[in-house]
PDB file of N, CA, C and O in Angstrom:
ATOM      1  N   ASP A   1     111.339 134.683  53.957  1.00  0.00           N
ATOM      2  CA  ASP A   1     112.612 134.127  54.440  1.00  0.00           C
ATOM      3  C   ASP A   1     112.313 132.830  55.216  1.00  0.00           C
ATOM      4  O   ASP A   1     111.642 132.870  56.255  1.00  0.00           O
ATOM      5  N   PRO A   2     112.814 131.687  54.780  1.00  0.00           N
ATOM      6  CA  PRO A   2     112.521 130.398  55.444  1.00  0.00           C
ATOM      7  C   PRO A   2     113.025 130.346  56.877  1.00  0.00           C
ATOM      8  O   PRO A   2     112.372 129.778  57.748  1.00  0.00           O
ATOM      9  N   GLU A   3     114.199 130.942  57.108  1.00  0.00           N
ATOM     10  CA  GLU A   3     114.739 130.914  58.471  1.00  0.00           C
ATOM     11  C   GLU A   3     113.862 131.709  59.430  1.00  0.00           C
ATOM     12  O   GLU A   3     113.621 131.302  60.566  1.00  0.00           O
ATOM     13  N   MET A   4     113.354 132.829  58.961  1.00  0.00           N
ATOM     14  CA  MET A   4     112.488 133.686  59.770  1.00  0.00           C
ATOM     15  C   MET A   4     111.175 132.955  60.073  1.00  0.00           C
ATOM     16  O   MET A   4     110.703 132.955  61.208  1.00  0.00           O
ATOM     17  N   SER A   5     110.592 132.292  59.067  1.00  0.00           N
ATOM     18  CA  SER A   5     109.324 131.606  59.299  1.00  0.00           C
ATOM     19  C   SER A   5     109.530 130.405  60.213  1.00  0.00           C
ATOM     20  O   SER A   5     108.655 130.053  60.993  1.00  0.00           O
ATOM     21  N   ARG A   6     110.684 129.759  60.143  1.00  0.00           N
ATOM     22  CA  ARG A   6     110.979 128.655  61.059  1.00  0.00           C
ATOM     23  C   ARG A   6     111.070 129.187  62.493  1.00  0.00           C
ATOM     24  O   ARG A   6     110.537 128.600  63.427  1.00  0.00           O
ATOM     25  N   GLY A   7     111.682 130.348  62.666  1.00  0.00           N
ATOM     26  CA  GLY A   7     111.760 130.968  63.985  1.00  0.00           C
ATOM     27  C   GLY A   7     110.377 131.326  64.500  1.00  0.00           C
ATOM     28  O   GLY A   7     110.069 131.142  65.673  1.00  0.00           O
ATOM     29  N   LEU A   8     109.523 131.830  63.635  1.00  0.00           N
ATOM     30  CA  LEU A   8     108.159 132.157  64.034  1.00  0.00           C
ATOM     31  C   LEU A   8     107.397 130.886  64.402  1.00  0.00           C
ATOM     32  O   LEU A   8     106.580 130.882  65.322  1.00  0.00           O
ATOM     33  N   GLY A   9     107.670 129.788  63.680  1.00  0.00           N
ATOM     34  CA  GLY A   9     107.043 128.506  64.000  1.00  0.00           C
ATOM     35  C   GLY A   9     107.432 128.042  65.384  1.00  0.00           C
ATOM     36  O   GLY A   9     106.605 127.525  66.138  1.00  0.00           O
ATOM     37  N   ASP A  10     108.693 128.225  65.743  1.00  0.00           N
ATOM     38  CA  ASP A  10     109.157 127.853  67.087  1.00  0.00           C
ATOM     39  C   ASP A  10     108.455 128.687  68.154  1.00  0.00           C
ATOM     40  O   ASP A  10     108.059 128.172  69.197  1.00  0.00           O
ATOM     41  N   VAL A  11     108.318 129.990  67.869  1.00  0.00           N
ATOM     42  CA  VAL A  11     107.622 130.877  68.814  1.00  0.00           C
ATOM     43  C   VAL A  11     106.183 130.406  68.969  1.00  0.00           C
ATOM     44  O   VAL A  11     105.651 130.306  70.076  1.00  0.00           O
ATOM     45  N   TYR A  12     105.535 130.073  67.849  1.00  0.00           N
ATOM     46  CA  TYR A  12     104.146 129.598  67.873  1.00  0.00           C
ATOM     47  C   TYR A  12     104.044 128.308  68.692  1.00  0.00           C
ATOM     48  O   TYR A  12     103.139 128.152  69.517  1.00  0.00           O
ATOM     49  N   LYS A  13     104.980 127.375  68.472  1.00  0.00           N
ATOM     50  CA  LYS A  13     104.967 126.112  69.219  1.00  0.00           C
ATOM     51  C   LYS A  13     105.140 126.361  70.714  1.00  0.00           C
ATOM     52  O   LYS A  13     104.478 125.733  71.537  1.00  0.00           O
ATOM     53  N   ARG A  14     106.030 127.287  71.070  1.00  0.00           N
ATOM     54  CA  ARG A  14     106.223 127.608  72.489  1.00  0.00           C
ATOM     55  C   ARG A  14     104.960 128.210  73.084  1.00  0.00           C
ATOM     56  O   ARG A  14     104.588 127.901  74.217  1.00  0.00           O
ATOM     57  N   GLN A  15     104.286 129.072  72.333  1.00  0.00           N
ATOM     58  CA  GLN A  15     103.040 129.660  72.822  1.00  0.00           C
ATOM     59  C   GLN A  15     101.987 128.577  73.044  1.00  0.00           C
ATOM     60  O   GLN A  15     101.287 128.582  74.055  1.00  0.00           O
ATOM     61  N   ILE A  16     101.881 127.638  72.105  1.00  0.00           N
ATOM     62  CA  ILE A  16     100.916 126.542  72.243  1.00  0.00           C
ATOM     63  C   ILE A  16     101.257 125.704  73.471  1.00  0.00           C
ATOM     64  O   ILE A  16     100.378 125.345  74.260  1.00  0.00           O
ATOM     65  N   MET A  17     102.536 125.404  73.670  1.00  0.00           N
ATOM     66  CA  MET A  17     102.946 124.619  74.840  1.00  0.00           C
ATOM     67  C   MET A  17     102.638 125.365  76.127  1.00  0.00           C
ATOM     68  O   MET A  17     102.148 124.765  77.091  1.00  0.00           O
ATOM     69  N   ASN A  18     102.879 126.675  76.147  1.00  0.00           N
ATOM     70  CA  ASN A  18     102.580 127.469  77.339  1.00  0.00           C
ATOM     71  C   ASN A  18     101.085 127.472  77.625  1.00  0.00           C
ATOM     72  O   ASN A  18     100.668 127.379  78.783  1.00  0.00           O
ATOM     73  N   ILE A  19     100.277 127.578  76.575  1.00  0.00           N
ATOM     74  CA  ILE A  19      98.823 127.557  76.758  1.00  0.00           C
ATOM     75  C   ILE A  19      98.390 126.196  77.298  1.00  0.00           C
ATOM     76  O   ILE A  19      97.550 126.112  78.201  1.00  0.00           O
ATOM     77  N   GLU A  20      98.966 125.109  76.766  1.00  0.00           N
ATOM     78  CA  GLU A  20      98.616 123.770  77.236  1.00  0.00           C
ATOM     79  C   GLU A  20      99.016 123.581  78.701  1.00  0.00           C
ATOM     80  O   GLU A  20      98.245 123.027  79.491  1.00  0.00           O
ATOM     81  N   ILE A  21     100.191 124.046  79.059  1.00  0.00           N
ATOM     82  CA  ILE A  21     100.641 123.944  80.461  1.00  0.00           C
ATOM     83  C   ILE A  21      99.717 124.754  81.354  1.00  0.00           C
ATOM     84  O   ILE A  21      99.320 124.298  82.432  1.00  0.00           O
ATOM     85  N   PHE A  22      99.334 125.946  80.911  1.00  0.00           N
ATOM     86  CA  PHE A  22      98.412 126.773  81.687  1.00  0.00           C
ATOM     87  C   PHE A  22      97.075 126.060  81.862  1.00  0.00           C
ATOM     88  O   PHE A  22      96.504 126.033  82.952  1.00  0.00           O
ATOM     89  N   ASN A  23      96.545 125.474  80.776  1.00  0.00           N
ATOM     90  CA  ASN A  23      95.267 124.773  80.848  1.00  0.00           C
ATOM     91  C   ASN A  23      95.333 123.576  81.792  1.00  0.00           C
ATOM     92  O   ASN A  23      94.399 123.341  82.564  1.00  0.00           O
ATOM     93  N   ILE A  24      96.415 122.823  81.733  1.00  0.00           N
ATOM     94  CA  ILE A  24      96.574 121.668  82.623  1.00  0.00           C
ATOM     95  C   ILE A  24      96.664 122.132  84.074  1.00  0.00           C
ATOM     96  O   ILE A  24      96.029 121.560  84.964  1.00  0.00           O
ATOM     97  N   THR A  25      97.418 123.202  84.319  1.00  0.00           N
ATOM     98  CA  THR A  25      97.548 123.742  85.671  1.00  0.00           C
ATOM     99  C   THR A  25      96.193 124.222  86.188  1.00  0.00           C
ATOM    100  O   THR A  25      95.818 123.949  87.332  1.00  0.00           O
ATOM    101  N   LEU A  26      95.439 124.906  85.341  1.00  0.00           N
ATOM    102  CA  LEU A  26      94.120 125.383  85.720  1.00  0.00           C
ATOM    103  C   LEU A  26      93.183 124.219  86.022  1.00  0.00           C
ATOM    104  O   LEU A  26      92.431 124.252  87.004  1.00  0.00           O
ATOM    105  N   PHE A  27      93.248 123.167  85.218  1.00  0.00           N
ATOM    106  CA  PHE A  27      92.419 121.984  85.442  1.00  0.00           C
ATOM    107  C   PHE A  27      92.757 121.328  86.780  1.00  0.00           C
ATOM    108  O   PHE A  27      91.862 120.963  87.545  1.00  0.00           O
ATOM    109  N   ILE A  28      94.050 121.190  87.077  1.00  0.00           N
ATOM    110  CA  ILE A  28      94.468 120.583  88.342  1.00  0.00           C
ATOM    111  C   ILE A  28      94.008 121.428  89.516  1.00  0.00           C
ATOM    112  O   ILE A  28      93.494 120.908  90.516  1.00  0.00           O
ATOM    113  N   LEU A  29      94.152 122.742  89.401  1.00  0.00           N
ATOM    114  CA  LEU A  29      93.705 123.644  90.455  1.00  0.00           C
ATOM    115  C   LEU A  29      92.201 123.510  90.671  1.00  0.00           C
ATOM    116  O   LEU A  29      91.726 123.411  91.806  1.00  0.00           O
ATOM    117  N   PHE A  30      91.440 123.485  89.585  1.00  0.00           N
ATOM    118  CA  PHE A  30      89.993 123.321  89.674  1.00  0.00           C
ATOM    119  C   PHE A  30      89.639 121.999  90.359  1.00  0.00           C
ATOM    120  O   PHE A  30      88.765 121.943  91.213  1.00  0.00           O
ATOM    121  N   ALA A  31      90.346 120.923  89.978  1.00  0.00           N
ATOM    122  CA  ALA A  31      90.082 119.605  90.563  1.00  0.00           C
ATOM    123  C   ALA A  31      90.366 119.604  92.064  1.00  0.00           C
ATOM    124  O   ALA A  31      89.584 119.065  92.852  1.00  0.00           O
ATOM    125  N   VAL A  32      91.451 120.226  92.475  1.00  0.00           N
ATOM    126  CA  VAL A  32      91.805 120.286  93.897  1.00  0.00           C
ATOM    127  C   VAL A  32      90.755 121.072  94.675  1.00  0.00           C
ATOM    128  O   VAL A  32      90.316 120.647  95.749  1.00  0.00           O
ATOM    129  N   VAL A  33      90.333 122.199  94.126  1.00  0.00           N
ATOM    130  CA  VAL A  33      89.311 123.016  94.797  1.00  0.00           C
ATOM    131  C   VAL A  33      87.995 122.243  94.876  1.00  0.00           C
ATOM    132  O   VAL A  33      87.315 122.242  95.902  1.00  0.00           O
ATOM    133  N   TRP A  34      87.640 121.545  93.797  1.00  0.00           N
ATOM    134  CA  TRP A  34      86.394 120.767  93.774  1.00  0.00           C
ATOM    135  C   TRP A  34      86.444 119.651  94.817  1.00  0.00           C
ATOM    136  O   TRP A  34      85.481 119.443  95.554  1.00  0.00           O
ATOM    137  N   ILE A  35      87.568 118.956  94.912  1.00  0.00           N
ATOM    138  CA  ILE A  35      87.713 117.870  95.891  1.00  0.00           C
ATOM    139  C   ILE A  35      87.652 118.429  97.303  1.00  0.00           C
ATOM    140  O   ILE A  35      86.974 117.874  98.176  1.00  0.00           O
ATOM    141  N   ALA A  36      88.341 119.540  97.546  1.00  0.00           N
ATOM    142  CA  ALA A  36      88.320 120.156  98.875  1.00  0.00           C
ATOM    143  C   ALA A  36      86.905 120.595  99.244  1.00  0.00           C
ATOM    144  O   ALA A  36      86.451 120.383 100.374  1.00  0.00           O
ATOM    145  N   GLY A  37      86.196 121.175  98.293  1.00  0.00           N
ATOM    146  CA  GLY A  37      84.816 121.581  98.545  1.00  0.00           C
ATOM    147  C   GLY A  37      83.925 120.392  98.832  1.00  0.00           C
ATOM    148  O   GLY A  37      83.068 120.432  99.722  1.00  0.00           O
ATOM    149  N   SER A  38      84.129 119.306  98.095  1.00  0.00           N
ATOM    150  CA  SER A  38      83.344 118.089  98.319  1.00  0.00           C
ATOM    151  C   SER A  38      83.606 117.516  99.704  1.00  0.00           C
ATOM    152  O   SER A  38      82.671 117.090 100.393  1.00  0.00           O
ATOM    153  N   ILE A  39      84.858 117.503 100.100  1.00  0.00           N
ATOM    154  CA  ILE A  39      85.214 116.991 101.432  1.00  0.00           C
ATOM    155  C   ILE A  39      84.561 117.863 102.507  1.00  0.00           C
ATOM    156  O   ILE A  39      84.038 117.347 103.499  1.00  0.00           O
ATOM    157  N   LEU A  40      84.567 119.168 102.301  1.00  0.00           N
ATOM    158  CA  LEU A  40      83.940 120.077 103.266  1.00  0.00           C
ATOM    159  C   LEU A  40      82.447 119.806 103.376  1.00  0.00           C
ATOM    160  O   LEU A  40      81.899 119.719 104.480  1.00  0.00           O
ATOM    161  N   VAL A  41      81.782 119.650 102.245  1.00  0.00           N
ATOM    162  CA  VAL A  41      80.337 119.374 102.253  1.00  0.00           C
ATOM    163  C   VAL A  41      80.053 118.045 102.941  1.00  0.00           C
ATOM    164  O   VAL A  41      79.142 117.942 103.766  1.00  0.00           O
ATOM    165  N   ILE A  42      80.831 117.021 102.617  1.00  0.00           N
ATOM    166  CA  ILE A  42      80.645 115.707 103.242  1.00  0.00           C
ATOM    167  C   ILE A  42      80.850 115.812 104.751  1.00  0.00           C
ATOM    168  O   ILE A  42      80.091 115.220 105.531  1.00  0.00           O
ATOM    169  N   SER A  43      81.844 116.570 105.184  1.00  0.00           N
ATOM    170  CA  SER A  43      82.102 116.748 106.614  1.00  0.00           C
ATOM    171  C   SER A  43      80.936 117.441 107.308  1.00  0.00           C
ATOM    172  O   SER A  43      80.525 117.045 108.405  1.00  0.00           O
ATOM    173  N   LEU A  44      80.408 118.483 106.666  1.00  0.00           N
ATOM    174  CA  LEU A  44      79.282 119.200 107.257  1.00  0.00           C
ATOM    175  C   LEU A  44      78.047 118.306 107.361  1.00  0.00           C
ATOM    176  O   LEU A  44      77.358 118.288 108.387  1.00  0.00           O
ATOM    177  N   VAL A  45      77.769 117.554 106.314  1.00  0.00           N
ATOM    178  CA  VAL A  45      76.621 116.641 106.330  1.00  0.00           C
ATOM    179  C   VAL A  45      76.819 115.578 107.406  1.00  0.00           C
ATOM    180  O   VAL A  45      75.888 115.258 108.161  1.00  0.00           O
ATOM    181  N   ALA A  46      78.021 115.040 107.510  1.00  0.00           N
ATOM    182  CA  ALA A  46      78.309 114.020 108.517  1.00  0.00           C
ATOM    183  C   ALA A  46      78.120 114.576 109.926  1.00  0.00           C
ATOM    184  O   ALA A  46      77.558 113.895 110.796  1.00  0.00           O
ATOM    185  N   SER A  47      78.555 115.806 110.171  1.00  0.00           N
ATOM    186  CA  SER A  47      78.406 116.383 111.511  1.00  0.00           C
ATOM    187  C   SER A  47      76.934 116.600 111.851  1.00  0.00           C
ATOM    188  O   SER A  47      76.510 116.367 112.983  1.00  0.00           O
ATOM    189  N   VAL A  48      76.131 117.011 110.868  1.00  0.00           N
ATOM    190  CA  VAL A  48      74.696 117.177 111.100  1.00  0.00           C
ATOM    191  C   VAL A  48      74.058 115.822 111.400  1.00  0.00           C
ATOM    192  O   VAL A  48      73.244 115.693 112.322  1.00  0.00           O
ATOM    193  N   LEU A  49      74.422 114.803 110.647  1.00  0.00           N
ATOM    194  CA  LEU A  49      73.869 113.466 110.874  1.00  0.00           C
ATOM    195  C   LEU A  49      74.257 112.917 112.249  1.00  0.00           C
ATOM    196  O   LEU A  49      73.446 112.276 112.926  1.00  0.00           O
ATOM    197  N   VAL A  50      75.481 113.177 112.673  1.00  0.00           N
ATOM    198  CA  VAL A  50      75.923 112.728 114.004  1.00  0.00           C
ATOM    199  C   VAL A  50      75.107 113.430 115.081  1.00  0.00           C
ATOM    200  O   VAL A  50      74.683 112.793 116.058  1.00  0.00           O
ATOM    201  N   LYS A  51      74.860 114.725 114.929  1.00  0.00           N
ATOM    202  CA  LYS A  51      74.052 115.458 115.918  1.00  0.00           C
ATOM    203  C   LYS A  51      72.632 114.896 115.986  1.00  0.00           C
ATOM    204  O   LYS A  51      72.080 114.705 117.077  1.00  0.00           O
ATOM    205  N   ILE A  52      72.049 114.605 114.822  1.00  0.00           N
ATOM    206  CA  ILE A  52      70.699 114.024 114.793  1.00  0.00           C
ATOM    207  C   ILE A  52      70.694 112.658 115.458  1.00  0.00           C
ATOM    208  O   ILE A  52      69.801 112.340 116.255  1.00  0.00           O
ATOM    209  N   LEU A  53      71.677 111.855 115.162  1.00  0.00           N
ATOM    210  CA  LEU A  53      71.773 110.516 115.751  1.00  0.00           C
ATOM    211  C   LEU A  53      71.940 110.589 117.262  1.00  0.00           C
ATOM    212  O   LEU A  53      71.295 109.844 118.010  1.00  0.00           O
ATOM    213  N   LEU A  54      72.782 111.498 117.730  1.00  0.00           N
ATOM    214  CA  LEU A  54      72.984 111.653 119.172  1.00  0.00           C
ATOM    215  C   LEU A  54      71.694 112.099 119.869  1.00  0.00           C
ATOM    216  O   LEU A  54      71.360 111.589 120.944  1.00  0.00           O
ATOM    217  N   LYS A  55      70.967 113.030 119.263  1.00  0.00           N
ATOM    218  CA  LYS A  55      69.696 113.466 119.853  1.00  0.00           C
ATOM    219  C   LYS A  55      68.705 112.307 119.917  1.00  0.00           C
ATOM    220  O   LYS A  55      67.993 112.144 120.912  1.00  0.00           O
ATOM    221  N   ALA A  56      68.674 111.497 118.857  1.00  0.00           N
ATOM    222  CA  ALA A  56      67.776 110.343 118.843  1.00  0.00           C
ATOM    223  C   ALA A  56      68.172 109.335 119.919  1.00  0.00           C
ATOM    224  O   ALA A  56      67.310 108.798 120.636  1.00  0.00           O
ATOM    225  N   LEU A  57      69.459 109.086 120.064  1.00  0.00           N
ATOM    226  CA  LEU A  57      69.932 108.147 121.085  1.00  0.00           C
ATOM    227  C   LEU A  57      69.629 108.649 122.497  1.00  0.00           C
ATOM    228  O   LEU A  57      69.238 107.876 123.375  1.00  0.00           O
ATOM    229  N   ILE A  58      69.796 109.948 122.702  1.00  0.00           N
ATOM    230  CA  ILE A  58      69.478 110.527 124.020  1.00  0.00           C
ATOM    231  C   ILE A  58      67.984 110.404 124.300  1.00  0.00           C
ATOM    232  O   ILE A  58      67.578 110.067 125.421  1.00  0.00           O
ATOM    233  N   ALA A  59      67.171 110.661 123.275  1.00  0.00           N
ATOM    234  CA  ALA A  59      65.714 110.535 123.454  1.00  0.00           C
ATOM    235  C   ALA A  59      65.332 109.099 123.781  1.00  0.00           C
ATOM    236  O   ALA A  59      64.517 108.836 124.694  1.00  0.00           O
ATOM    237  N   ILE A  60      65.917 108.125 123.094  1.00  0.00           N
ATOM    238  CA  ILE A  60      65.649 106.707 123.374  1.00  0.00           C
ATOM    239  C   ILE A  60      66.133 106.346 124.765  1.00  0.00           C
ATOM    240  O   ILE A  60      65.436 105.657 125.522  1.00  0.00           O
ATOM    241  N   PHE A  61      67.313 106.823 125.121  1.00  0.00           N
ATOM    242  CA  PHE A  61      67.873 106.556 126.450  1.00  0.00           C
ATOM    243  C   PHE A  61      66.950 107.114 127.534  1.00  0.00           C
ATOM    244  O   PHE A  61      66.678 106.447 128.546  1.00  0.00           O
ATOM    245  N   ASN A  62      66.429 108.329 127.325  1.00  0.00           N
ATOM    246  CA  ASN A  62      65.517 108.952 128.301  1.00  0.00           C
ATOM    247  C   ASN A  62      64.218 108.152 128.409  1.00  0.00           C
ATOM    248  O   ASN A  62      63.647 108.024 129.495  1.00  0.00           O
ATOM    249  N   LEU A  63      63.721 107.612 127.310  1.00  0.00           N
ATOM    250  CA  LEU A  63      62.507 106.793 127.332  1.00  0.00           C
ATOM    251  C   LEU A  63      62.736 105.510 128.136  1.00  0.00           C
ATOM    252  O   LEU A  63      61.867 105.072 128.884  1.00  0.00           O
ATOM    253  N   VAL A  64      63.896 104.921 127.964  1.00  0.00           N
ATOM    254  CA  VAL A  64      64.209 103.674 128.659  1.00  0.00           C
ATOM    255  C   VAL A  64      64.344 103.909 130.152  1.00  0.00           C
ATOM    256  O   VAL A  64      63.869 103.112 130.987  1.00  0.00           O
ATOM    257  N   ILE A  65      64.982 105.006 130.522  1.00  0.00           N
ATOM    258  CA  ILE A  65      65.212 105.306 131.953  1.00  0.00           C
ATOM    259  C   ILE A  65      63.885 105.640 132.657  1.00  0.00           C
ATOM    260  O   ILE A  65      63.628 105.213 133.751  1.00  0.00           O
ATOM    261  N   ASN A  66      63.045 106.425 132.006  1.00  0.00           N
ATOM    262  CA  ASN A  66      61.799 106.863 132.635  1.00  0.00           C
ATOM    263  C   ASN A  66      60.792 105.794 132.412  1.00  0.00           C
ATOM    264  O   ASN A  66      59.986 105.300 132.882  1.00  0.00           O
TER     265      ASN A  66
END
């Protein structure tokens, strides 16, 4: 029946569109999580570097004073 197969084609197209929307949503979610994780890592590295720099500056300051 041509009408029935056309209806099945529409169902198939809707399923493909739903899968594509799901894939795009999953990709965006992954990208957001990856960016957030990267920002967290950069923040942690920056805080460690600041602590090292401050310790070095304090050590230099102590050398100058004494």
